[in-house]
Coordinates of C-alpha atoms in Angstrom, one line a residue:
M239 CA -15.6 17.8 13.1
P240 CA -16.2 16.6 9.5
I241 CA -19.1 14.2 10.3
T242 CA -22.4 16.0 9.6
D243 CA -24.9 13.1 9.9
V244 CA -25.2 9.6 11.2
V245 CA -28.3 7.5 10.3
T246 CA -29.1 4.0 11.6
D247 CA -31.7 2.1 9.6
P248 CA -32.7 -1.1 11.5
E249 CA -35.0 -2.2 8.6
A250 CA -32.4 -1.8 5.9
L251 CA -29.7 -3.0 8.3
T252 CA -27.5 -0.1 7.5
L253 CA -25.4 2.6 9.3
T254 CA -24.8 5.7 7.2
V255 CA -22.2 8.3 8.1
V256 CA -21.9 11.6 6.1
A257 CA -18.8 13.8 6.3
D258 CA -18.0 17.1 4.5
F259 CA -14.5 18.4 3.7
T260 CA -13.2 21.6 2.1
V261 CA -10.9 19.8 -0.3
P262 CA -11.4 18.4 -3.9
V263 CA -12.7 14.9 -4.3
Q264 CA -9.4 13.6 -5.7
R265 CA -7.5 14.7 -2.7
L266 CA -9.9 13.0 -0.3
W267 CA -9.9 9.8 -2.5
D268 CA -6.1 9.8 -2.4
A269 CA -6.1 9.9 1.4
Y270 CA -8.2 6.8 1.5
T271 CA -6.1 4.8 -1.1
D272 CA -2.6 5.8 0.1
P273 CA -1.6 3.4 3.0
R274 CA 0.6 6.1 4.5
Q275 CA -2.4 8.5 4.8
I276 CA -5.3 6.2 5.8
E277 CA -3.3 4.7 8.6
R278 CA -3.2 8.1 10.2
F279 CA -7.0 8.3 10.6
W280 CA -8.5 4.9 10.1
G281 CA -8.2 4.2 13.9
P282 CA -9.1 6.5 16.7
P283 CA -6.3 8.6 18.1
E284 CA -5.6 6.2 21.0
Y285 CA -5.7 3.2 18.6
P286 CA -3.6 4.2 15.5
A287 CA -3.7 1.9 12.5
T288 CA -0.8 0.3 10.6
F289 CA -1.6 -1.0 7.1
Q290 CA 0.6 -3.9 5.9
R291 CA -1.3 -4.2 2.6
H292 CA -3.7 -1.8 0.9
D293 CA -4.9 -2.8 -2.6
A294 CA -7.3 -0.3 -4.2
Y295 CA -8.5 -2.5 -7.0
P296 CA -11.3 -5.2 -7.4
G297 CA -10.1 -8.5 -5.9
G298 CA -7.5 -6.8 -3.8
R299 CA -7.0 -7.0 -0.1
S300 CA -6.1 -4.7 2.8
A301 CA -4.6 -5.9 6.0
Y302 CA -4.1 -3.7 9.1
W303 CA -4.0 -3.6 12.8
M304 CA -4.7 -1.0 15.4
T305 CA -2.4 -0.6 18.4
G306 CA -3.9 0.2 21.8
P307 CA -2.3 2.2 24.6
E308 CA -1.0 -0.9 26.3
G309 CA 0.5 -2.2 23.0
D310 CA -2.4 -4.6 22.3
R311 CA -3.3 -5.1 18.7
S312 CA -6.7 -5.5 17.0
H313 CA -6.4 -6.8 13.5
G314 CA -8.8 -6.2 10.5
Y315 CA -9.0 -6.7 6.8
W316 CA -10.8 -5.4 3.7
E317 CA -11.6 -7.4 0.6
W318 CA -12.0 -4.9 -2.3
V319 CA -15.2 -5.6 -4.3
S320 CA -15.4 -2.7 -6.7
V321 CA -13.6 0.6 -7.5
D322 CA -14.8 3.5 -9.5
A323 CA -12.1 6.1 -9.0
P324 CA -12.4 8.7 -7.7
H325 CA -16.2 8.3 -7.1
A326 CA -16.8 5.2 -5.1
F327 CA -15.4 1.9 -3.8
E328 CA -16.9 -1.0 -1.9
V329 CA -15.2 -3.4 0.5
R330 CA -16.0 -6.3 2.7
D331 CA -14.7 -5.3 6.1
G332 CA -14.0 -7.7 9.0
F333 CA -12.0 -8.6 12.0
A334 CA -8.9 -10.7 11.6
R335 CA -6.8 -12.9 13.7
E336 CA -3.1 -12.2 14.4
D337 CA -2.1 -14.1 11.3
G338 CA -4.4 -12.0 9.1
S339 CA -7.0 -14.7 8.6
P340 CA -10.7 -13.7 9.0
N341 CA -12.1 -14.0 12.6
T342 CA -15.4 -15.6 11.9
E343 CA -16.5 -15.3 15.5
L344 CA -17.1 -11.6 15.0
P345 CA -19.3 -9.8 12.4
H346 CA -18.1 -8.8 9.0
M347 CA -19.7 -6.0 7.0
R348 CA -20.1 -4.6 3.5
M349 CA -19.0 -1.0 3.3
V350 CA -19.7 1.4 0.4
F351 CA -17.7 4.7 0.2
D352 CA -19.2 7.4 -2.0
F353 CA -17.2 10.5 -2.8
A354 CA -19.1 13.5 -4.3
E355 CA -18.2 17.1 -5.2
T356 CA -19.9 19.9 -3.2
A357 CA -20.0 23.7 -3.4
L358 CA -17.4 23.8 -0.6
G359 CA -15.3 20.8 -1.6
S360 CA -16.3 17.2 -1.2
R361 CA -18.7 14.9 0.7
L362 CA -18.0 11.3 1.8
T363 CA -21.0 9.0 2.5
T364 CA -20.0 5.8 4.1
T365 CA -22.8 3.1 4.2
T366 CA -22.2 0.0 6.3
H367 CA -24.4 -3.0 5.5
F368 CA -24.9 -5.7 8.2
A369 CA -26.2 -9.2 7.8
T370 CA -28.5 -9.1 10.8
L371 CA -30.0 -6.7 13.2
E372 CA -28.1 -8.4 16.0
E373 CA -24.8 -7.7 14.2
L374 CA -25.7 -4.1 13.7
E375 CA -26.6 -3.7 17.4
Q376 CA -23.4 -5.7 18.4
L377 CA -21.1 -3.3 16.5
Q378 CA -22.9 -0.3 17.8
G379 CA -22.6 -1.6 21.3
M380 CA -18.8 -2.0 20.7
G381 CA -18.6 1.7 20.1
M382 CA -18.4 1.7 16.3
V383 CA -20.1 5.1 15.8
E384 CA -17.9 6.8 18.5
G385 CA -14.8 5.2 17.0
M386 CA -15.7 6.5 13.5
R387 CA -16.3 10.0 14.9
A388 CA -12.9 10.0 16.6
A389 CA -11.1 8.5 13.6
M390 CA -12.6 10.8 11.0
G391 CA -11.9 13.8 13.2
Q392 CA -8.2 13.4 12.2
I393 CA -8.8 13.5 8.4
D394 CA -8.7 17.3 8.1
G395 CA -5.2 17.5 9.5
V396 CA -4.0 14.8 7.0
L397 CA -5.7 16.5 4.1
A398 CA -4.1 19.8 5.0
E399 CA -0.6 18.3 4.7
L400 CA -1.5 16.8 1.3
R401 CA -1.4 20.3 -0.2
D402 CA 2.4 19.9 -0.5
F403 CA 2.3 16.2 -1.2
A404 CA 2.8 16.4 -4.9
A405 CA 6.0 18.4 -4.4
D406 CA 7.5 15.8 -2.0
R407 CA 8.2 12.9 -4.3
A408 CA 11.3 11.7 -2.5
T409 CA 11.4 8.0 -1.7
Q410 CA 10.2 7.4 1.9
V411 CA 10.9 4.4 4.1
Q412 CA 8.7 3.5 7.0
L413 CA 9.3 0.6 9.5
I414 CA 6.3 -1.7 9.7
G415 CA 6.0 -4.1 12.6
E416 CA 9.0 -6.0 13.8
S417 CA 10.6 -7.1 10.5
Q418 CA 9.1 -5.1 7.6
A419 CA 9.8 -1.9 5.8
R420 CA 7.6 0.0 3.3
V421 CA 9.2 2.1 0.6
S422 CA 6.8 4.6 -1.0
R423 CA 7.1 7.1 -3.8
V424 CA 4.7 8.9 -6.2
I425 CA 5.9 8.1 -9.8
R426 CA 4.9 10.5 -12.6
G427 CA 3.3 8.0 -14.9
S428 CA 0.3 5.7 -15.2
A429 CA 0.1 2.4 -13.3
E430 CA 0.4 0.5 -16.6
Q431 CA 3.6 2.4 -17.5
V432 CA 5.2 1.9 -14.1
W433 CA 4.2 -1.8 -14.1
R434 CA 5.8 -2.3 -17.5
A435 CA 8.9 -0.5 -16.4
H436 CA 9.2 -3.0 -13.5
T437 CA 8.6 -6.1 -15.5
D438 CA 10.2 -5.5 -19.0
P439 CA 13.9 -6.3 -19.0
E440 CA 14.6 -3.8 -21.8
L441 CA 13.1 -1.0 -19.7
L442 CA 14.7 -2.2 -16.5
R443 CA 18.2 -1.9 -18.0
R444 CA 17.5 1.8 -18.7
W445 CA 16.7 2.9 -15.2
Q446 CA 17.5 0.3 -12.5
L447 CA 21.2 1.0 -12.6
G448 CA 23.9 1.5 -10.0
P449 CA 26.5 4.3 -9.8
A450 CA 28.3 5.7 -12.9
G451 CA 30.5 3.1 -14.4
W452 CA 28.2 0.1 -13.6
S453 CA 26.2 -1.8 -16.2
M454 CA 23.5 -4.6 -16.0
P455 CA 24.8 -7.5 -18.2
V456 CA 22.1 -9.9 -16.8
C457 CA 18.4 -9.0 -16.5
V458 CA 15.8 -11.8 -16.5
Y459 CA 12.5 -10.5 -15.4
G460 CA 8.7 -10.9 -16.0
A461 CA 5.4 -11.2 -14.2
E462 CA 4.3 -14.8 -14.3
P463 CA 4.0 -16.7 -11.0
G464 CA 6.8 -19.2 -10.7
Q465 CA 9.1 -17.3 -13.1
E466 CA 12.7 -17.0 -12.0
L467 CA 14.1 -13.5 -11.7
R468 CA 17.8 -12.5 -11.9
T469 CA 19.5 -9.2 -12.2
E470 CA 23.3 -8.7 -12.1
W471 CA 25.3 -5.5 -12.1
Q472 CA 29.0 -5.1 -13.0
N473 CA 31.6 -2.5 -12.5
D474 CA 33.0 -2.2 -16.0
E475 CA 36.4 -1.0 -14.8
T476 CA 37.1 -3.5 -12.0
G477 CA 34.9 -6.4 -13.0
E478 CA 33.3 -6.4 -9.5
R479 CA 29.9 -8.0 -9.7
F480 CA 26.7 -8.6 -7.6
G481 CA 23.0 -9.1 -8.1
F482 CA 19.7 -10.5 -6.9
A483 CA 17.8 -13.6 -7.7
G484 CA 14.3 -14.8 -6.8
V485 CA 11.0 -16.0 -8.1
V486 CA 7.6 -14.4 -8.8
V487 CA 5.1 -15.5 -6.1
E488 CA 2.0 -13.5 -7.2
A489 CA 1.1 -11.2 -10.0
E490 CA -2.0 -9.0 -10.7
A491 CA -1.2 -6.6 -13.5
P492 CA -0.9 -3.7 -13.3
H493 CA -1.5 -3.5 -9.5
R494 CA 0.5 -6.0 -7.5
L495 CA 3.7 -8.0 -7.9
V496 CA 5.1 -10.3 -5.2
S497 CA 8.5 -11.9 -5.4
T498 CA 11.2 -13.4 -3.3
E499 CA 14.7 -11.9 -3.4
R500 CA 18.2 -12.9 -2.2
M501 CA 21.6 -11.3 -2.9
I502 CA 24.0 -13.2 -5.2
S503 CA 27.7 -12.8 -6.1
P504 CA 30.4 -14.7 -8.0
Q505 CA 31.3 -16.5 -4.7
D506 CA 27.6 -17.3 -4.0
P507 CA 25.9 -17.4 -7.4
E508 CA 22.6 -18.8 -6.0
G509 CA 22.4 -16.6 -2.9
A510 CA 22.6 -19.6 -0.6
E511 CA 24.3 -17.5 2.1
S512 CA 22.1 -14.5 1.7
P513 CA 18.9 -13.9 3.7
E514 CA 15.7 -14.1 1.6
T515 CA 13.1 -11.3 1.6
L516 CA 9.6 -11.2 0.4
N517 CA 8.9 -8.1 -1.8
E518 CA 5.3 -6.9 -2.4
L519 CA 5.0 -4.1 -5.0
T520 CA 1.6 -2.3 -5.1
L521 CA 0.7 0.4 -7.7
T522 CA -2.2 2.8 -7.0
P523 CA -3.3 5.6 -9.3
V524 CA -3.3 9.0 -7.5
A525 CA -3.8 12.6 -8.6
D526 CA -0.1 13.2 -9.7
G527 CA 0.7 9.8 -11.1
T528 CA 1.1 6.4 -9.5
L529 CA 1.8 5.7 -5.8
L530 CA 4.4 2.9 -5.6
A531 CA 4.3 1.0 -2.3
Y532 CA 7.0 -1.6 -1.8
L533 CA 6.6 -3.7 1.3
I534 CA 9.7 -5.7 2.2
T535 CA 9.6 -8.5 4.7
Y536 CA 13.0 -9.4 6.2
P537 CA 13.9 -12.5 8.2
D538 CA 14.3 -10.4 11.3
A539 CA 14.8 -6.9 12.6
A540 CA 18.6 -7.1 12.6
T541 CA 18.6 -8.0 8.9
R542 CA 16.2 -5.1 8.2
E543 CA 18.5 -2.7 10.1
N544 CA 21.6 -3.8 8.2
V545 CA 20.0 -3.5 4.8
L546 CA 18.6 -0.1 5.4
A547 CA 21.9 1.1 6.8
T548 CA 23.5 0.5 3.3
G549 CA 21.7 3.6 1.9
M550 CA 19.1 1.5 0.2
A551 CA 16.5 4.4 0.1
D552 CA 19.0 6.8 -1.5
G553 CA 19.8 4.2 -4.2
M554 CA 16.1 3.6 -4.9
E555 CA 15.4 7.3 -5.1
S556 CA 18.2 7.7 -7.7
S557 CA 16.7 4.9 -9.7
Y558 CA 13.1 6.2 -9.5
A559 CA 14.3 9.7 -10.6
R560 CA 16.0 8.0 -13.6
L561 CA 12.8 6.1 -14.3
E562 CA 10.8 9.3 -14.6
R563 CA 13.5 11.2 -16.4
E564 CA 14.6 8.6 -19.0
V565 CA 11.7 6.2 -19.4
L566 CA 8.3 7.8 -18.5
I567 CA 8.8 11.5 -19.2
G568 CA 12.1 12.0 -21.1

C-alpha cells in the first residue's frame, strides 16, 4: 500500500495524504497526466474511471466518470489552476452532472499535488482544501479517505507497466463511452514542435500523406477559432481524390486544438452526405516526448465502428512514424 500517512486538519480545513513509490518522479508524474494511465487508478477498483478530457496545463479541464458495479456513473471534473512539471500541479475538483456541468449541490475542493524525489524513488503529497468544516466532514462521511486508499493502491501496478512504455510507441485506439474513440501515441518531439506539425500546412504536406503514389494538392490549415480547414489527397496515377473539411472550434497553443471534420469527394465537395465528427487534440509533455491524445466524437456507435474498421489506426501510425522520421528527428 503506497499511502504512508493521512492527516486531517479541521482548523486549516485540509486533508493531506502522503504516498511513497519506488519509481522516479517523472514516471509518477506521467502516470497522473496521461489519461490512459490515471483512469486505471483514479477510481477505486469497483468504480473504474474513464477520462473524456485531461488537460495538464493552466486553464485546462479534465472530465471523467466512474462506473459502478451496476453500470451507474458518477461524474467529476478538474479545472487546472497551475502546473510546475514535474514537481506540482493544482486543480479545482468537483462533482459534475451527466452533461459535464458542475454539480453545485455537492462540495468542490482545491487539490494540490506535490511530487518530490526520495532516497527510494518519489513521494506524492496530495493536499485537499475545503471551503468549510461541514464540507470536509461531508466528504469524509462519503468515504473519501477509504476511496483514496483503494484507488492509490492500484498505482504500483500501473507504474510497473510504465517501464516498457517508452518502447511501445504504436498508435493505440480506445473506445470511450457510446460514440467516442481516443487515439493515443507518444511522439518524439516537444509539444511546440508537434503543435506546429499539426497546424502548419507546409509541414502537414511532409508527413500527413497516404499510401505511395498519393499527394496532397490542397492543404488549408491553421489554429484560429472559426478558421476553415481543408485537406485533399490525390492518386497521381488514377486521379482518384478525397479529403476532409471542417472548422476550428477551439485552440489553446500548444496544448489543445478542437475542430469539426467531415469527409469530402468530387461528388460531395462540401461533405454534405458525410457524418460530422468533433476532433479534440491534446498535447501533454511526458518523459519521452509528447503524449498526443486525439478524442473523436462520432454521431453514433455504428459510425464509429465503420470508421475504425477502415484501418484508421494503422494509417495514423504510418503518418506519425513519418512525422517523427521526416519532420521532428530526421
